[in-house]
């Protein structure tokens, strides 16, 4: 076990029995956290359930803006949208009040002044079931938790919704950006108790909690807030439509979710540790900071034989640690950047790539080529 300053004496797995005034320290596999002592007094910093809340890890789309539904702005945070307009999102280097160097920013480039009844603009984040299992969703013992986050928005009312993986259970709530906070950094929080009903994933088979920040939604997605239900609401009728005005800017940063109801000073997790956790869900052979589909031979995979006739050349590739599940694997040509192919160096052309034997640790790539092939891969085990 790792040492923790001023911690009580610990055996290999558990602390000593609770003593009034002495916090109970536990190791969650990442860091020491504390829970209530024998008198119910809470101490210390709790686990942040959000992964990449500082918006620092960006494997998929580094250095570019994205607009499409389901596109990841940074690892773990994605666009969820159906509108007649366009909002361009990207990671930006802009220090937050807590000192995090990055945030995500969306800019309306094509306005949609009147969203249809089922249209919306959201940013989402899905938390793996095993990551939030101890919040006890779907049970009578469901726990209270707090979501806190930083925003920069026009003045108005905005929604946040919490859903299960099937989106059959939902809790929507709102927060307000006052006139004096408009277009400046502000920290907001929402406190609620996890749902006692419904089906909630508790393992690594999928998302245990799906969180969405609403920046505009149609009337069929608006309703009563502050209560769990079988609907799929985004916000209340007071929701401001950010999409209504071309040039409107949205920023989200320093996102955290803690058990209990007490706000905490946001603390960045270690970049390398966050990257490793993100790679459980998505990783690639490209050098960090290089967008998939880039024509580059840096870190490329290669396979060859000594024959002089066309053959099927196979190579096993291994992931950097076990992934959440067997991923979807896509190959890319290092010469043209085309997807679904590898490059046949002997023939000087891209050739089809067949992928099989895919598991949470490796996959096999078959390239029909003469003598050799080269390629990059992307492995996606997202939820």
C-alpha angles and dihedrals in degrees: 000000000000121000120250121196113258093354118153118254109288132199120211096284112006139037123241116278112290116276123194110262093014117103120229111236122204133179113228096188093266108048145342116278133177135224134190120304125229091285093050096254114146122222140188135353121330129213117280105224093195115096116216093003090156089062090230102127114073113163100151108048110014115173098003139090122240130202108171126107111263093016113140115238090191129345111303096006117090142170118257110185149146112176142127089238135062134242118189115214132190146149111266132192102238121134116240126217089263092052100257107149097217143050137164122254132195124195124192106234098166114030126222105195095180114039115205118246092265099033125109149159117220144155114220139195125188121204119208114249094239090052094060100028093111091063085073099222113189096026136097088246094059111153134232118247141177129223113202126180144156123244140178109202145142114271113280147079122302135183138231121191132194121204143170120245094266091047089231093121122049142172118191126189137167141224130194132229105207123218090255091054096047114133092355132100113280133169119224134182139193124199122200143146119249116256116273092201137054134044116299126181112239101179139051095280093097149322117331092189132016115199124191130187110208122216096170136348140176125254096263088061094052125085148112113345134204097047136089115242146155093258127093104234127168103192146325129288088266092068113133116229104227089183091067095083127052111233096027111147129213124189130185125187147149096032118184138165120198135178111252131025104280122109116227135199106266113251123193116232119227111283095225092049092048091049091052091051092048090051089064084072105030136007140151143193092245119106112262109272093030115111117229111258093040114136102242137127094209108122092356121158119238138194130180146156134202096246125115098212132073114278142156107264116199131198132177115223122197129211123232095258128331115314125221090258139338101305133221105253125209125184125212133197111244089209104047101015090231116152127233093032144080128214120258102211094189093055096032093230141099114260133193118275123211118202124200143147088052115178140154090274107034150349137208122240121203118196121185101218146127111262099325150013136195129200152148126236139208120201115198120189094159125144 
